[in-house]
């Protein structure tokens, strides 16, 4: 059975928006290995509408990062949306209607993990509906001060830390699963 795994670049103050503006000074081989391992385990990608719009525009037209683009373009992709009727990005399926039931079915059908990178609103919804299996955070030692935070106006969700490591750059690599009975 596939797991839905979400990964974020996140600042100390919880900001996940526009990591391209604050994340790159902390990139190193340790972080690259973590990101690459996540990509290797992916049997599919899951995203919300906003990330779909951004990534479909970028990964189908980029002249750089061709190897990553080829991987993303070939992977099955699922976009959770109530506003997109048709997805034009290769190998993309729109997930609407009874999203929870459809995602449970996908978890039964897909070999490998269902990876997410970004899509904070979708992750909050997945947590609230008991569908997120793992939350990976690369916590950067920077307070961004503005931008969308991972958890904004959300109910309380108890999580259990299952893995942690500190990179040479001061970035924390943290993995959580939903805590039961807390």
XYZ file of N, CA and C in Angstrom, residues 2-181:
540
model
N 0.587 2.169 -0.869
C 1.348 3.409 -0.965
C 1.089 4.296 0.242
N 2.081 5.108 0.575
C 1.943 6.120 1.614
C 1.930 7.482 0.940
N 1.131 8.390 1.477
C 1.181 9.781 1.031
C 2.190 10.490 1.919
N 3.254 10.985 1.277
C 4.360 11.616 1.993
C 4.520 13.036 1.476
N 4.467 13.987 2.396
C 4.625 15.388 2.033
C 5.959 15.907 2.546
N 6.643 16.677 1.715
C 7.940 17.239 2.081
C 7.940 18.741 1.814
N 8.540 19.476 2.747
C 8.594 20.931 2.629
C 9.969 21.451 2.980
N 10.389 22.506 2.283
C 11.424 23.402 2.754
C 10.650 24.387 3.628
N 11.071 24.563 4.870
C 10.325 25.401 5.805
C 11.300 26.223 6.647
N 10.909 27.453 6.948
C 11.740 28.322 7.772
C 11.424 28.080 9.247
N 12.260 28.621 10.124
C 12.021 28.472 11.562
C 10.675 29.034 11.986
N 10.196 30.060 11.297
C 8.911 30.647 11.647
C 7.754 30.031 10.862
N 7.985 28.872 10.245
C 6.908 28.105 9.634
C 6.551 28.470 8.212
N 7.305 29.361 7.584
C 6.989 29.802 6.222
C 7.411 28.722 5.219
N 6.502 28.407 4.303
C 6.782 27.455 3.226
C 6.652 28.110 1.849
N 6.155 29.309 1.812
C 5.951 30.016 0.544
C 7.269 30.523 -0.025
N 7.412 30.424 -1.340
C 8.549 30.970 -2.088
C 9.909 30.572 -1.522
N 10.149 29.268 -1.319
C 11.455 28.882 -0.794
C 12.598 29.261 -1.738
N 12.293 29.482 -3.008
C 13.333 29.895 -3.949
C 13.961 31.221 -3.547
N 13.310 31.971 -2.667
C 13.831 33.269 -2.245
C 14.702 33.188 -0.988
N 14.707 32.040 -0.273
C 15.482 31.964 0.970
C 16.177 30.620 1.201
N 15.866 29.629 0.423
C 16.325 28.264 0.667
C 17.711 27.939 0.113
N 18.063 28.455 -1.056
C 19.254 27.984 -1.767
C 20.584 28.166 -1.031
N 20.782 29.179 -0.195
C 22.059 29.249 0.527
C 22.298 28.039 1.452
N 21.264 27.286 1.748
C 21.374 26.144 2.656
C 21.472 24.806 1.916
N 21.380 24.832 0.603
C 21.435 23.597 -0.186
C 22.837 23.016 -0.112
N 22.918 21.718 0.135
C 24.204 21.027 0.101
C 23.962 19.572 -0.307
N 25.016 18.780 -0.343
C 24.891 17.386 -0.770
C 23.980 16.574 0.147
N 23.982 16.888 1.450
C 23.111 16.170 2.388
C 21.640 16.379 2.013
N 21.275 17.612 1.752
C 19.900 17.915 1.379
C 19.577 17.314 0.015
N 20.523 17.391 -0.902
C 20.319 16.803 -2.224
C 20.042 15.312 -2.135
N 20.737 14.618 -1.247
C 20.525 13.179 -1.082
C 19.127 12.881 -0.553
N 18.642 13.708 0.362
C 17.291 13.516 0.913
C 16.243 13.736 -0.172
N 16.397 14.806 -0.937
C 15.442 15.111 -2.013
C 15.477 14.004 -3.066
N 16.665 13.562 -3.431
C 16.798 12.499 -4.428
C 16.167 11.192 -3.946
N 16.344 10.844 -2.688
C 15.738 9.618 -2.145
C 14.212 9.690 -2.229
N 13.652 10.859 -1.948
C 12.209 11.024 -2.066
C 11.733 10.846 -3.491
N 12.502 11.374 -4.435
C 12.127 11.238 -5.844
C 12.210 9.777 -6.286
N 13.242 9.069 -5.812
C 13.399 7.658 -6.190
C 12.266 6.789 -5.659
N 11.711 7.139 -4.503
C 10.647 6.320 -3.920
C 9.273 6.641 -4.498
N 9.185 7.679 -5.317
C 7.886 8.134 -5.822
C 7.321 7.209 -6.887
N 6.103 6.756 -6.630
C 5.339 6.054 -7.651
C 4.374 7.004 -8.330
N 4.149 8.160 -7.674
C 3.250 9.187 -8.194
C 3.491 10.463 -7.406
N 3.002 11.566 -7.964
C 3.050 12.865 -7.295
C 1.621 13.332 -7.051
N 1.422 13.982 -5.915
C 0.120 14.552 -5.564
C 0.335 16.033 -5.314
N -0.575 16.856 -5.802
C -0.432 18.300 -5.627
C -1.794 18.978 -5.638
N -1.800 20.187 -5.114
C -2.975 21.033 -5.197
C -2.948 21.816 -6.490
N -3.997 22.582 -6.721
C -4.159 23.325 -7.975
C -3.063 24.347 -8.199
N -2.720 25.125 -7.171
C -1.723 26.184 -7.336
C -0.373 25.589 -7.724
N 0.059 24.543 -7.034
C 1.339 23.922 -7.367
C 1.281 23.300 -8.755
N 0.151 22.694 -9.101
C -0.006 22.140 -10.448
C 0.229 23.223 -11.496
N -0.401 24.375 -11.321
C -0.242 25.463 -12.290
C 1.220 25.893 -12.409
N 1.901 26.028 -11.269
C 3.300 26.457 -11.276
C 4.205 25.396 -11.910
N 4.067 24.162 -11.458
C 4.965 23.103 -11.918
C 4.699 22.702 -13.359
N 3.443 22.650 -13.761
C 3.166 22.252 -15.153
C 3.747 23.274 -16.124
N 3.704 24.542 -15.751
C 4.296 25.570 -16.612
C 5.820 25.440 -16.641
N 6.425 25.210 -15.485
C 7.889 25.169 -15.414
C 8.481 23.877 -15.984
N 8.007 22.720 -15.498
C 8.667 21.454 -15.834
C 8.424 21.016 -17.270
N 7.452 21.572 -17.942
C 7.230 21.221 -19.344
C 7.994 22.133 -20.301
N 8.606 23.202 -19.775
C 9.270 24.145 -20.672
C 10.704 24.487 -20.282
N 11.182 24.001 -19.161
C 12.515 24.399 -18.702
C 13.620 23.868 -19.615
N 14.629 24.684 -19.787
C 15.815 24.272 -20.534
C 16.911 23.798 -19.581
N 16.752 24.098 -18.293
C 17.691 23.594 -17.292
C 16.985 22.463 -16.535
N 17.709 21.755 -15.717
C 17.138 20.664 -14.913
C 16.393 19.645 -15.762
N 16.940 19.309 -16.930
C 16.246 18.417 -17.868
C 16.012 17.019 -17.289
N 16.953 16.513 -16.486
C 16.785 15.178 -15.900
C 15.635 15.166 -14.897
N 15.553 16.204 -14.061
C 14.452 16.308 -13.096
C 13.137 16.507 -13.846
N 13.154 17.343 -14.869
C 11.951 17.585 -15.670
C 11.450 16.282 -16.282
N 12.361 15.476 -16.821
C 11.959 14.201 -17.428
C 11.304 13.288 -16.387
N 11.850 13.279 -15.180
C 11.269 12.464 -14.108
C 9.865 12.942 -13.768
N 9.717 14.256 -13.530
C 8.402 14.793 -13.174
C 7.395 14.621 -14.304
N 7.818 14.827 -15.529
C 6.893 14.713 -16.651
C 6.420 13.273 -16.840
N 7.279 12.292 -16.564
C 6.922 10.888 -16.768
C 6.083 10.302 -15.635
N 6.258 10.803 -14.419
C 5.534 10.254 -13.271
C 4.030 10.483 -13.389
N 3.231 9.538 -12.905
C 1.801 9.828 -12.774
C 1.616 10.953 -11.750
N 0.762 11.899 -12.089
C 0.517 13.046 -11.228
C -0.981 13.156 -10.986
N -1.318 13.524 -9.754
C -2.710 13.692 -9.368
C -2.861 15.069 -8.750
N -3.822 15.830 -9.258
C -4.032 17.187 -8.763
C -5.409 17.262 -8.104
N -5.402 17.637 -6.823
C -6.629 17.789 -6.054
C -7.172 19.183 -6.331
N -8.351 19.246 -6.930
C -8.926 20.539 -7.304
C -10.427 20.413 -7.532
N -11.111 21.498 -7.278
C -12.531 21.565 -7.630
C -12.745 22.565 -8.766
N -11.654 23.153 -9.258
C -11.789 24.192 -10.281
C -11.156 23.838 -11.621
N -10.319 22.838 -11.665
C -9.667 22.438 -12.912
C -10.446 21.273 -13.514
N -10.923 21.454 -14.729
C -11.711 20.401 -15.360
C -10.850 19.385 -16.091
N -9.740 19.865 -16.665
C -8.879 18.994 -17.456
C -7.432 19.384 -17.204
N -6.587 18.391 -17.002
C -5.161 18.639 -16.796
C -4.413 18.333 -18.087
N -3.668 19.306 -18.582
C -2.952 19.141 -19.838
C -1.542 18.582 -19.660
N -1.023 18.611 -18.449
C 0.321 18.112 -18.201
C 0.323 16.595 -18.345
N 1.257 16.088 -19.114
C 1.399 14.654 -19.380
C 1.249 13.826 -18.098
N 0.476 12.742 -18.178
C 0.284 11.778 -17.078
C -0.364 12.384 -15.835
N -1.235 13.385 -16.030
C -1.886 14.032 -14.895
C -3.377 13.716 -14.884
N -3.871 13.403 -13.692
C -5.281 13.111 -13.485
C -5.847 14.096 -12.464
N -6.997 14.650 -12.751
C -7.699 15.533 -11.822
C -8.430 14.662 -10.802
N -8.258 15.012 -9.517
C -8.952 14.321 -8.435
C -9.951 15.313 -7.852
N -11.230 15.034 -8.079
C -12.278 15.904 -7.547
C -13.416 15.037 -7.036
N -14.510 15.655 -6.651
C -15.637 14.881 -6.118
C -15.310 14.379 -4.721
N -15.461 13.065 -4.499
C -15.132 12.466 -3.204
C -13.624 12.209 -3.158
N -12.876 13.263 -2.895
C -11.417 13.223 -2.951
C -10.862 12.201 -1.972
N -11.384 12.154 -0.765
C -10.869 11.216 0.245
C -10.984 9.777 -0.244
N -12.128 9.410 -0.784
C -12.320 8.037 -1.280
C -11.384 7.750 -2.447
N -11.222 8.715 -3.339
C -10.340 8.515 -4.493
C -8.890 8.365 -4.064
N -8.465 9.133 -3.070
C -7.088 9.012 -2.600
C -6.861 7.687 -1.874
N -7.846 7.217 -1.150
C -7.719 5.893 -0.515
C -7.555 4.808 -1.586
N -8.305 4.922 -2.670
C -8.176 3.972 -3.777
C -6.778 4.046 -4.398
N -6.281 5.257 -4.611
C -4.941 5.423 -5.186
C -3.873 4.787 -4.304
N -4.019 4.939 -2.989
C -3.045 4.346 -2.074
C -3.014 2.824 -2.228
N -4.132 2.228 -2.585
C -4.207 0.774 -2.795
C -3.607 0.365 -4.142
N -3.639 1.252 -5.122
C -3.263 0.911 -6.494
C -1.817 1.231 -6.860
N -1.229 2.222 -6.233
C 0.078 2.729 -6.674
C 1.215 1.968 -6.005
N 2.207 1.614 -6.822
C 3.450 1.044 -6.303
C 4.399 2.195 -6.025
N 4.976 2.222 -4.847
C 5.842 3.327 -4.456
C 5.045 4.334 -3.655
N 5.711 5.377 -3.242
C 5.067 6.406 -2.431
C 4.362 7.425 -3.312
N 3.360 8.057 -2.749
C 2.706 9.191 -3.381
C 3.342 10.417 -2.744
N 4.251 11.040 -3.475
C 5.050 12.139 -2.939
C 4.382 13.483 -3.198
N 4.554 14.379 -2.246
C 4.096 15.756 -2.377
C 5.255 16.673 -2.027
N 5.366 17.766 -2.724
C 6.338 18.795 -2.395
C 5.604 20.116 -2.478
N 5.345 20.684 -1.340
C 4.542 21.900 -1.334
C 3.068 21.580 -1.155
N 2.209 22.488 -1.587
C 0.753 22.340 -1.468
C 0.307 22.328 -0.010
N 0.610 23.403 0.715
C 0.287 23.498 2.141
C -1.207 23.313 2.412
N -2.053 23.909 1.619
C -3.499 23.773 1.833
C -3.928 22.318 1.694
N -3.397 21.632 0.698
C -3.728 20.216 0.490
C -3.220 19.369 1.648
N -2.026 19.660 2.145
C -1.476 18.902 3.275
C -2.343 19.087 4.514
N -2.781 20.304 4.768
C -3.659 20.535 5.927
C -4.948 19.722 5.776
N -5.495 19.674 4.565
C -6.715 18.900 4.319
C -6.449 17.403 4.520
N -5.317 16.926 4.010
C -4.967 15.509 4.173
C -4.848 15.138 5.649
N -4.191 15.985 6.424
C -4.064 15.721 7.862
C -5.434 15.675 8.534
N -6.281 16.636 8.217
C -7.615 16.703 8.820
C -8.470 15.492 8.467
N -8.174 14.856 7.327
C -8.963 13.713 6.876
C -8.245 12.376 7.063
N -7.170 12.372 7.827
C -6.467 11.133 8.145
C -5.808 10.456 6.958
N -5.395 11.227 5.964
C -4.826 10.643 4.748
C -3.316 10.853 4.606
N -2.733 11.744 5.391
C -1.294 11.980 5.294
C -0.570 10.956 6.159
N 0.371 10.240 5.555
C 1.094 9.200 6.276
C 2.416 9.688 6.866
N 3.036 10.674 6.229
C 4.331 11.152 6.715
C 4.519 12.602 6.288
N 5.097 13.383 7.189
C 5.390 14.789 6.926
C 6.876 14.998 7.149
N 7.592 15.338 6.070
C 9.031 15.579 6.130
C 9.294 17.081 6.023
N 10.042 17.586 6.990
C 10.338 19.015 7.027
C 11.844 19.229 7.006
N 12.304 20.018 6.064
C 13.683 20.479 6.044
C 13.648 21.892 6.613
N 13.880 21.983 7.930
C 13.738 23.239 8.661
C 15.028 24.044 8.523
N 14.906 25.196 7.875
C 16.046 26.065 7.596
C 16.253 27.056 8.742
N 17.492 27.321 9.113
C 17.769 28.239 10.224
C 17.653 29.706 9.796
N 16.431 30.061 9.424
C 16.151 31.430 8.992
C 14.696 31.750 9.350
N 14.464 32.966 9.815
C 13.102 33.460 10.033
C 12.782 34.366 8.848
N 11.847 33.944 8.036
C 11.513 34.681 6.817
C 10.625 35.890 7.128
N 9.730 35.749 8.090
C 8.934 36.877 8.545
C 7.649 37.145 7.796
N 7.501 36.582 6.611
C 6.269 36.804 5.849
C 6.080 35.642 4.877
N 4.846 35.443 4.454
C 4.528 34.374 3.513
C 3.642 33.315 4.164
N 3.115 32.454 3.319
C 2.221 31.404 3.807
C 2.980 30.454 4.729
N 2.355 30.150 5.838
C 2.923 29.197 6.780
C 2.259 27.841 6.563
N 2.961 26.802 6.938
C 2.418 25.464 6.757
C 1.123 25.294 7.530
N 1.116 25.754 8.761
C -0.093 25.627 9.579
C -0.614 27.008 9.924
N -1.686 27.387 9.249
C -2.355 28.661 9.479
C -3.817 28.373 9.778
N -4.286 28.831 10.934
C -5.697 28.674 11.293
C -6.165 27.236 11.103
N -5.438 26.305 11.698
C -5.770 24.892 11.563
C -6.096 24.306 12.924
N -6.833 23.208 12.921
C -7.031 22.505 14.191
C -5.701 21.897 14.644
N -5.664 21.445 15.865
C -4.475 20.815 16.409
C -4.315 19.419 15.815
N -3.083 19.097 15.407
C -2.757 17.764 14.909
C -1.533 17.273 15.670
N -1.696 16.196 16.401
C -0.566 15.612 17.116
C 0.271 14.798 16.132
N 1.585 15.008 16.189
C 2.504 14.302 15.310
C 3.591 13.641 16.158
N 4.135 12.559 15.632
C 5.198 11.827 16.315
C 6.469 11.917 15.475
N 7.562 12.377 16.094
C 8.843 12.462 15.412
C 9.408 11.051 15.252
N 9.712 10.655 14.006
C 10.238 9.313 13.751
C 11.676 9.330 13.237
N 12.168 10.520 12.828
C 13.542 10.620 12.352
C 13.991 12.073 12.441
N 15.240 12.251 12.823
C 15.790 13.605 12.829
C 17.290 13.547 12.584
N 17.779 14.551 11.877
C 19.215 14.716 11.676
C 19.488 16.188 11.412
N 20.702 16.584 11.716
C 21.115 17.962 11.495
C 22.175 17.982 10.407
N 21.969 18.825 9.403
C 22.935 18.975 8.320
C 24.017 19.977 8.722
N 25.132 19.959 8.017
C 26.240 20.882 8.280
C 25.804 22.336 8.200
N 24.784 22.631 7.391
C 24.296 23.999 7.202
C 23.398 24.469 8.340
N 23.085 23.570 9.271
C 22.158 23.904 10.344
C 20.721 23.548 10.024
N 20.468 23.051 8.828
C 19.127 22.608 8.456
C 18.806 21.324 9.226
N 17.598 21.259 9.755
C 17.115 20.049 10.434
C 16.276 19.248 9.455
N 16.544 17.970 9.350
C 15.750 17.062 8.538
C 14.881 16.263 9.500
N 13.589 16.577 9.532
C 12.659 15.989 10.496
C 11.568 15.225 9.772
N 11.240 14.036 10.263
C 10.150 13.234 9.698
C 9.149 12.916 10.800
N 7.880 13.203 10.509
C 6.783 12.997 11.449
C 5.730 12.097 10.839
N 5.028 11.379 11.693
C 3.833 10.650 11.313
C 2.712 11.102 12.247
N 1.464 10.956 11.813
C 0.374 11.306 12.728
C 0.461 10.466 13.999
N 0.307 11.111 15.145
C 0.341 10.421 16.429
C -1.041 9.866 16.736
N -1.061 8.644 17.173
C -2.344 8.020 17.505
C -2.613 8.164 18.996
N -3.836 8.460 19.333
C -4.266 8.496 20.726
C -3.746 9.664 21.537
